[in-house]
Short mmCIF file of C-alpha atoms in Angstrom, two decimals:
data_model
loop_
_atom_site.label_atom_id
_atom_site.label_comp_id
_atom_site.label_asym_id
_atom_site.label_seq_id
_atom_site.Cartn_x
_atom_site.Cartn_y
_atom_site.Cartn_z
CA MET A 1 4.12 -2.14 -16.37
CA ALA A 2 3.92 -3.77 -19.80
CA LEU A 3 7.62 -4.56 -19.46
CA ASN A 4 6.98 -6.20 -16.10
CA LEU A 5 4.32 -8.43 -17.66
CA SER A 6 6.69 -9.36 -20.47
CA ILE A 7 9.43 -10.21 -17.97
CA MET A 8 7.01 -12.27 -15.92
CA LEU A 9 5.91 -14.28 -18.94
CA GLN A 10 9.53 -14.89 -19.92
CA LEU A 11 10.33 -16.08 -16.42
CA LEU A 12 7.31 -18.36 -16.51
CA TRP A 13 8.50 -19.89 -19.75
CA HIS A 14 12.04 -20.33 -18.47
CA CYS A 15 10.77 -22.03 -15.31
CA CYS A 16 8.70 -24.50 -17.30
CA PHE A 17 11.53 -25.10 -19.76
CA SER A 18 14.04 -25.60 -16.93
CA PHE A 19 11.70 -28.09 -15.31
CA LEU A 20 11.55 -29.99 -18.57
CA LEU A 21 15.36 -30.06 -18.90
CA ILE A 22 15.77 -31.28 -15.32
CA TYR A 23 13.26 -34.04 -15.95
CA ILE A 24 15.05 -35.14 -19.11
CA PHE A 25 18.46 -35.02 -17.37
CA HIS A 26 17.33 -37.19 -14.47
CA THR A 27 15.24 -39.66 -16.43
CA GLY A 28 17.03 -39.71 -19.73
CA SER A 29 13.58 -39.72 -21.27
CA TYR A 30 12.45 -37.42 -24.03
CA SER A 31 8.82 -38.38 -23.55
CA GLY A 32 6.67 -36.54 -26.03
CA HIS A 33 3.85 -36.50 -23.50
CA TRP A 34 5.92 -34.52 -21.00
CA ILE A 35 7.11 -32.08 -23.63
CA ILE A 36 3.57 -31.47 -24.86
CA ALA A 37 2.21 -31.21 -21.30
CA THR A 38 4.87 -28.70 -20.22
CA PHE A 39 4.45 -26.58 -23.33
CA GLY A 40 0.67 -26.75 -23.05
CA LEU A 41 0.73 -25.71 -19.39
CA THR A 42 2.97 -22.75 -20.24
CA VAL A 43 0.65 -21.60 -23.00
CA ILE A 44 -2.41 -21.97 -20.78
CA LEU A 45 -0.84 -19.96 -17.96
CA ILE A 46 0.23 -17.22 -20.37
CA LEU A 47 -3.24 -17.02 -21.92
CA ILE A 48 -4.89 -16.89 -18.50
CA ARG A 49 -2.64 -14.04 -17.43
CA LEU A 50 -3.11 -12.11 -20.66
CA HIS A 51 -6.89 -12.51 -20.45
CA PHE A 52 -7.21 -11.26 -16.89
CA ALA A 53 -4.55 -8.56 -17.32
CA GLY A 54 -6.75 -6.86 -19.89
CA PRO A 55 -5.80 -4.52 -22.74
CA THR A 56 -3.69 -1.37 -22.70
CA TYR A 57 -5.26 1.73 -24.24
CA LYS A 58 -3.33 2.64 -27.39
CA GLY A 59 -4.88 6.00 -28.30
CA LEU A 60 -2.54 8.94 -28.85
CA GLU A 61 -4.83 11.81 -27.81
CA ARG A 62 -3.18 14.83 -26.19
CA LEU A 63 -4.59 16.94 -23.37
CA ASP A 64 -2.60 20.15 -23.81
CA GLY A 65 -4.68 23.09 -22.57
CA LYS A 66 -7.25 20.81 -20.93
CA THR A 67 -8.03 20.23 -17.26
CA VAL A 68 -8.78 16.84 -15.75
CA LEU A 69 -10.17 16.36 -12.24
CA ILE A 70 -9.72 12.93 -10.65
CA THR A 71 -11.07 11.93 -7.25
CA GLY A 72 -9.01 9.48 -5.22
CA ALA A 73 -5.94 10.12 -7.36
CA ASN A 74 -3.36 9.44 -4.67
CA THR A 75 -3.24 5.66 -5.05
CA GLY A 76 -4.18 2.70 -7.22
CA ILE A 77 -6.25 3.24 -10.34
CA GLY A 78 -6.67 6.95 -9.65
CA LYS A 79 -2.93 7.52 -9.41
CA GLU A 80 -2.26 5.62 -12.64
CA THR A 81 -5.03 7.58 -14.36
CA ALA A 82 -3.55 10.87 -13.15
CA LYS A 83 -0.13 9.80 -14.39
CA GLU A 84 -1.47 9.06 -17.87
CA MET A 85 -3.36 12.36 -18.06
CA ALA A 86 -0.17 14.17 -17.02
CA ARG A 87 1.87 12.25 -19.58
CA ARG A 88 -0.47 13.57 -22.27
CA GLY A 89 0.05 17.18 -21.23
CA GLY A 90 -3.09 17.77 -19.20
CA ARG A 91 -3.55 20.03 -16.20
CA VAL A 92 -4.37 17.45 -13.53
CA ILE A 93 -6.29 18.18 -10.34
CA MET A 94 -5.88 15.42 -7.75
CA ALA A 95 -8.85 15.64 -5.36
CA CYS A 96 -7.94 13.50 -2.35
CA ARG A 97 -8.73 12.99 1.31
CA ASP A 98 -5.18 12.05 2.37
CA LEU A 99 -3.01 15.04 1.45
CA ASP A 100 0.27 13.40 2.50
CA LYS A 101 -0.25 10.46 0.15
CA ALA A 102 -1.56 12.78 -2.54
CA ASN A 103 1.52 15.01 -2.43
CA GLN A 104 3.79 11.96 -2.54
CA ALA A 105 1.90 10.72 -5.59
CA LYS A 106 2.08 14.18 -7.15
CA ASP A 107 5.88 14.27 -6.77
CA GLU A 108 6.18 10.81 -8.34
CA ILE A 109 3.97 11.80 -11.27
CA ILE A 110 5.90 15.03 -11.92
CA LYS A 111 9.20 13.16 -11.77
CA GLU A 112 8.01 10.49 -14.19
CA THR A 113 6.12 12.70 -16.67
CA GLU A 114 8.00 16.02 -16.34
CA ASN A 115 4.60 17.71 -16.30
CA HIS A 116 4.47 20.28 -13.49
CA LYS A 117 0.78 21.13 -14.01
CA ILE A 118 -0.26 18.72 -11.25
CA PHE A 119 -2.20 20.10 -8.29
CA VAL A 120 -3.46 18.53 -5.07
CA HIS A 121 -6.65 19.66 -3.32
CA LYS A 122 -8.37 18.41 -0.21
CA LEU A 123 -11.61 16.54 -0.86
CA ASP A 124 -13.38 14.23 1.57
CA LEU A 125 -16.29 12.57 -0.19
CA ALA A 126 -17.68 11.46 3.17
CA SER A 127 -18.37 15.12 4.00
CA PHE A 128 -20.81 17.33 2.09
CA LYS A 129 -19.14 20.33 3.73
CA SER A 130 -15.76 19.30 2.29
CA ILE A 131 -17.30 18.74 -1.14
CA ARG A 132 -18.94 22.16 -1.17
CA GLU A 133 -15.75 23.89 -0.03
CA PHE A 134 -13.74 22.09 -2.70
CA CYS A 135 -16.19 22.98 -5.48
CA LYS A 136 -16.43 26.61 -4.37
CA THR A 137 -12.65 26.95 -4.59
CA PHE A 138 -12.40 24.99 -7.83
CA ASN A 139 -15.10 26.97 -9.62
CA ALA A 140 -13.54 30.25 -8.48
CA THR A 141 -9.94 29.45 -9.40
CA GLU A 142 -10.03 27.03 -12.34
CA GLU A 143 -10.92 28.29 -15.80
CA ARG A 144 -11.68 24.89 -17.27
CA LEU A 145 -12.95 21.41 -16.52
CA ASP A 146 -12.79 19.14 -19.54
CA ILE A 147 -12.86 15.73 -17.90
CA LEU A 148 -14.29 14.76 -14.51
CA ILE A 149 -13.33 11.27 -13.34
CA ASN A 150 -15.30 10.04 -10.34
CA ASN A 151 -12.79 7.39 -9.33
CA ALA A 152 -12.63 7.39 -5.52
CA GLY A 153 -14.49 4.68 -3.68
CA ILE A 154 -14.76 2.52 -0.62
CA MET A 155 -15.35 -1.22 -0.81
CA MET A 156 -17.03 -3.62 1.59
CA CYS A 157 -16.09 -1.78 4.76
CA PRO A 158 -17.52 -2.46 8.23
CA LYS A 159 -20.71 -0.62 9.08
CA LEU A 160 -19.64 3.02 9.16
CA LYS A 161 -21.31 6.37 8.58
CA THR A 162 -20.28 9.51 6.77
CA GLU A 163 -20.07 12.90 8.45
CA ASP A 164 -23.65 13.46 7.30
CA GLY A 165 -24.99 10.21 8.78
CA LEU A 166 -25.15 8.16 5.59
CA GLU A 167 -23.99 4.57 5.21
CA MET A 168 -20.36 4.93 4.19
CA GLN A 169 -20.36 3.04 0.88
CA ILE A 170 -23.39 4.64 -0.72
CA GLY A 171 -22.45 7.91 0.97
CA VAL A 172 -19.01 8.08 -0.66
CA ASN A 173 -19.50 6.05 -3.83
CA HIS A 174 -22.79 7.65 -4.85
CA PHE A 175 -24.04 10.62 -2.80
CA GLY A 176 -20.64 12.28 -2.46
CA HIS A 177 -19.92 12.04 -6.18
CA PHE A 178 -23.51 13.05 -7.00
CA LEU A 179 -23.07 16.34 -5.13
CA LEU A 180 -19.58 16.90 -6.54
CA THR A 181 -20.78 16.35 -10.11
CA ASN A 182 -23.80 18.63 -9.74
CA LEU A 183 -21.67 21.46 -8.34
CA LEU A 184 -19.24 21.18 -11.27
CA LEU A 185 -21.77 20.79 -14.09
CA ASP A 186 -21.77 24.46 -15.10
CA LYS A 187 -18.00 24.39 -15.55
CA LEU A 188 -18.23 21.20 -17.62
CA LYS A 189 -20.93 22.71 -19.83
CA GLN A 190 -18.85 25.85 -20.39
CA CYS A 191 -15.99 23.69 -21.66
CA SER A 192 -17.99 21.30 -23.83
CA PRO A 193 -17.35 18.95 -25.44
CA SER A 194 -16.46 17.51 -22.05
CA ARG A 195 -16.79 14.18 -20.28
CA ILE A 196 -17.82 12.66 -16.97
CA VAL A 197 -16.44 9.20 -16.24
CA ILE A 198 -17.95 7.24 -13.35
CA VAL A 199 -15.98 4.25 -12.10
CA SER A 200 -18.58 1.65 -11.17
CA SER A 201 -18.00 -2.11 -10.90
CA LEU A 202 -19.15 -5.45 -12.25
CA MET A 203 -20.61 -5.85 -8.76
CA HIS A 204 -23.43 -3.54 -9.80
CA MET A 205 -24.87 -6.68 -11.41
CA LEU A 206 -25.59 -8.01 -7.91
CA GLY A 207 -27.02 -4.72 -6.70
CA GLN A 208 -30.60 -4.03 -5.68
CA MET A 209 -31.83 -0.55 -4.78
CA ASN A 210 -33.49 -0.78 -1.39
CA PHE A 211 -35.24 2.58 -1.52
CA ASP A 212 -36.92 1.93 1.83
CA ASP A 213 -33.53 1.49 3.51
CA LEU A 214 -30.78 3.02 1.35
CA ASN A 215 -28.59 3.40 4.44
CA SER A 216 -28.85 -0.31 5.28
CA GLU A 217 -29.97 0.54 8.81
CA ARG A 218 -32.11 -2.56 9.30
CA ASN A 219 -29.87 -5.21 7.79
CA TYR A 220 -26.31 -4.21 6.93
CA GLY A 221 -24.24 -6.45 4.71
CA ALA A 222 -20.92 -5.14 3.36
CA VAL A 223 -21.24 -6.87 -0.02
CA ARG A 224 -24.89 -5.92 -0.41
CA ALA A 225 -24.21 -2.28 0.48
CA TYR A 226 -21.27 -2.11 -1.93
CA SER A 227 -23.26 -3.67 -4.78
CA GLN A 228 -26.12 -1.23 -4.16
CA SER A 229 -23.70 1.72 -4.29
CA LYS A 230 -22.28 0.52 -7.61
CA LEU A 231 -25.77 0.09 -9.08
CA ALA A 232 -26.46 3.61 -7.85
CA ASN A 233 -23.45 4.73 -9.93
CA MET A 234 -25.02 3.25 -13.06
CA LEU A 235 -28.43 4.76 -12.31
CA HIS A 236 -26.65 8.09 -11.85
CA VAL A 237 -25.16 7.63 -15.34
CA ARG A 238 -28.64 6.95 -16.71
CA ALA A 239 -30.38 9.94 -15.12
CA LEU A 240 -27.50 12.33 -15.80
CA MET A 241 -27.28 11.28 -19.46
CA LYS A 242 -30.87 12.39 -20.02
CA ARG A 243 -30.29 15.73 -18.31
CA LEU A 244 -27.15 16.42 -20.34
CA GLU A 245 -28.64 15.80 -23.78
CA GLY A 246 -27.72 18.64 -26.12
CA THR A 247 -25.13 20.17 -23.78
CA GLY A 248 -22.02 18.56 -25.27
CA VAL A 249 -21.26 16.86 -21.95
CA THR A 250 -21.25 13.06 -21.92
CA VAL A 251 -21.34 10.64 -19.01
CA ASN A 252 -20.39 6.97 -18.99
CA GLY A 253 -19.77 4.25 -16.42
CA LEU A 254 -17.24 1.44 -16.36
CA HIS A 255 -15.87 -1.64 -14.66
CA PRO A 256 -12.08 -1.39 -14.16
CA GLY A 257 -11.67 -5.12 -13.64
CA SER A 258 -10.58 -7.11 -10.61
CA VAL A 259 -7.71 -4.95 -9.44
CA ASP A 260 -5.17 -5.57 -6.67
CA THR A 261 -5.24 -2.15 -4.96
CA GLU A 262 -5.81 -0.54 -1.55
CA LEU A 263 -9.56 -0.74 -2.21
CA GLN A 264 -9.30 -4.22 -0.66
CA ARG A 265 -7.97 -2.83 2.63
CA HIS A 266 -11.17 -3.72 4.49
CA PHE A 267 -10.78 -7.42 3.66
CA LYS A 268 -9.18 -8.57 6.92
CA ILE A 269 -8.41 -11.97 5.42
CA PHE A 270 -5.99 -10.31 2.96
CA SER A 271 -3.88 -9.07 5.88
CA TRP A 272 -3.27 -12.54 7.28
CA THR A 273 0.22 -13.80 6.41
CA ILE A 274 -0.91 -17.29 5.41
CA PHE A 275 -3.54 -15.89 3.05
CA LYS A 276 -1.08 -13.40 1.59
CA ILE A 277 1.10 -16.38 0.64
CA LEU A 278 -1.80 -18.45 -0.68
CA LEU A 279 -3.42 -15.58 -2.56
CA LYS A 280 -0.26 -14.27 -4.21
CA PRO A 281 -0.34 -16.67 -7.21
CA ILE A 282 -4.09 -16.13 -7.54
CA LYS A 283 -3.62 -12.37 -7.61
CA ILE A 284 -0.82 -12.68 -10.17
CA TYR A 285 -3.02 -14.55 -12.62
CA PHE A 286 -6.54 -13.33 -11.91
CA PHE A 287 -6.13 -9.70 -10.76
CA LYS A 288 -5.03 -6.65 -12.71
CA ASN A 289 -2.39 -4.31 -11.36
CA ALA A 290 -3.30 -0.64 -10.95
CA PHE A 291 -1.85 0.30 -14.35
CA LYS A 292 -4.03 -2.22 -16.15
CA GLY A 293 -7.00 -1.35 -13.97
CA ALA A 294 -6.79 2.27 -15.12
CA GLN A 295 -6.93 1.49 -18.84
CA THR A 296 -10.71 1.48 -19.26
CA THR A 297 -10.96 4.77 -17.36
CA ILE A 298 -8.34 6.25 -19.70
CA TYR A 299 -10.24 4.87 -22.70
CA ALA A 300 -13.56 6.34 -21.54
CA ALA A 301 -11.94 9.70 -20.82
CA LEU A 302 -9.93 10.05 -24.03
CA ASP A 303 -10.99 7.85 -26.93
CA SER A 304 -12.00 10.09 -29.83
CA SER A 305 -14.69 7.68 -31.00
CA LEU A 306 -16.59 8.29 -27.75
CA GLU A 307 -16.91 12.08 -28.09
CA THR A 308 -20.70 11.93 -28.44
CA VAL A 309 -21.28 8.58 -26.72
CA SER A 310 -23.20 8.88 -23.45
CA GLY A 311 -25.02 6.60 -21.01
CA LYS A 312 -22.89 3.55 -21.77
CA TYR A 313 -20.97 1.00 -19.72
CA PHE A 314 -17.46 -0.15 -20.57
CA SER A 315 -15.09 -2.92 -19.53
CA ASP A 316 -11.65 -3.80 -20.92
CA CYS A 317 -11.67 -0.73 -23.21
CA LYS A 318 -14.86 -1.68 -25.03
CA PRO A 319 -18.64 -1.48 -24.57
CA ALA A 320 -20.04 -4.08 -22.19
CA SER A 321 -23.46 -5.22 -21.01
CA ALA A 322 -24.74 -3.58 -17.85
CA SER A 323 -27.47 -5.05 -15.65
CA LYS A 324 -31.09 -4.59 -16.67
CA LEU A 325 -31.70 -2.69 -13.44
CA SER A 326 -29.22 -0.02 -14.49
CA PHE A 327 -31.54 0.88 -17.41
CA ASN A 328 -34.60 1.29 -15.18
CA ASP A 329 -35.59 4.91 -15.84
CA GLU A 330 -38.10 4.94 -13.00
CA ASP A 331 -35.45 3.87 -10.48
CA ALA A 332 -32.90 6.27 -11.99
CA GLU A 333 -35.29 9.20 -11.60
CA ARG A 334 -36.33 8.12 -8.12
CA LEU A 335 -32.70 7.90 -7.00
CA TRP A 336 -32.00 11.31 -8.55
CA GLN A 337 -34.83 12.95 -6.61
CA ILE A 338 -33.74 11.27 -3.36
CA SER A 339 -30.11 12.26 -4.00
CA GLU A 340 -31.05 15.89 -4.62
CA LYS A 341 -33.08 15.99 -1.43
CA ILE A 342 -30.33 14.38 0.66
CA THR A 343 -27.46 16.49 -0.70
CA GLN A 344 -29.38 19.77 -0.58
CA GLY A 345 -30.84 19.14 2.84
CA ARG A 346 -27.52 18.70 4.65
#
């Protein structure tokens, strides 16, 4: 992926330089203004791309003998995260809803990394029954769980409900992962020091917890429901951090960046041909690809300096400022109690 970025930047430079040569050939003018303008435009475009592309994690940590569980590992950020964990020698459990895509991704990862310790398991986060069945099997068959990465998510979908009657976005993004995490905590504690990584979003900044209508029954808005679910992720980090003190298990949240992945599949506008054409240059410069989008997850899961760091929020492989609402202990505890009641009662 880094090579692709390098090639793209070289092509960009060659295009600008070729334009300059054509201009000089046709006009016979070596105008300093045009030379400066062309060079300046090239530099600006390169800097814009580098800024939005984000950093690449450079740590050399190995995962030999360790087990990593990643939800939604069949595509996008999850797939790239799984690939990196496999490359570092880890035993990787891909917990996915779509087994066909997951097995395809597994084969690709094995081929690229030559690590055959990659396993696919069925997990539908929109079903508490599926989550319980997955965790029962996992806890019975897996000896270790060193890193849990709650990566799967759904973004700004139409008004839908989970198998258990919850609004789809908060149902999958928060309640599903809440139950999954709770059912795997004993295994994580047994293997401490261990880590939980929760993929949230910058959109949590726009979130408000509507405790009187968490399922958005009265007034559904796709953006509002998504933002609420991402704030719920950060409140989950907050409440879980306090409960894990002294256990050797850490939990942190993160924003992966604006990433061009299948998470955008519910944006109908992106499927229109004219918008695909118009949005392509915007995506090139202002969106990360899946590889770059996975870097902060990889950083939070592996960086040795974070071994005892818990309750934080990261972006672009460094600490970032989360919303004030995500530090509200009263809301975090209230959401925890509601989440326990909902997940235990179904």
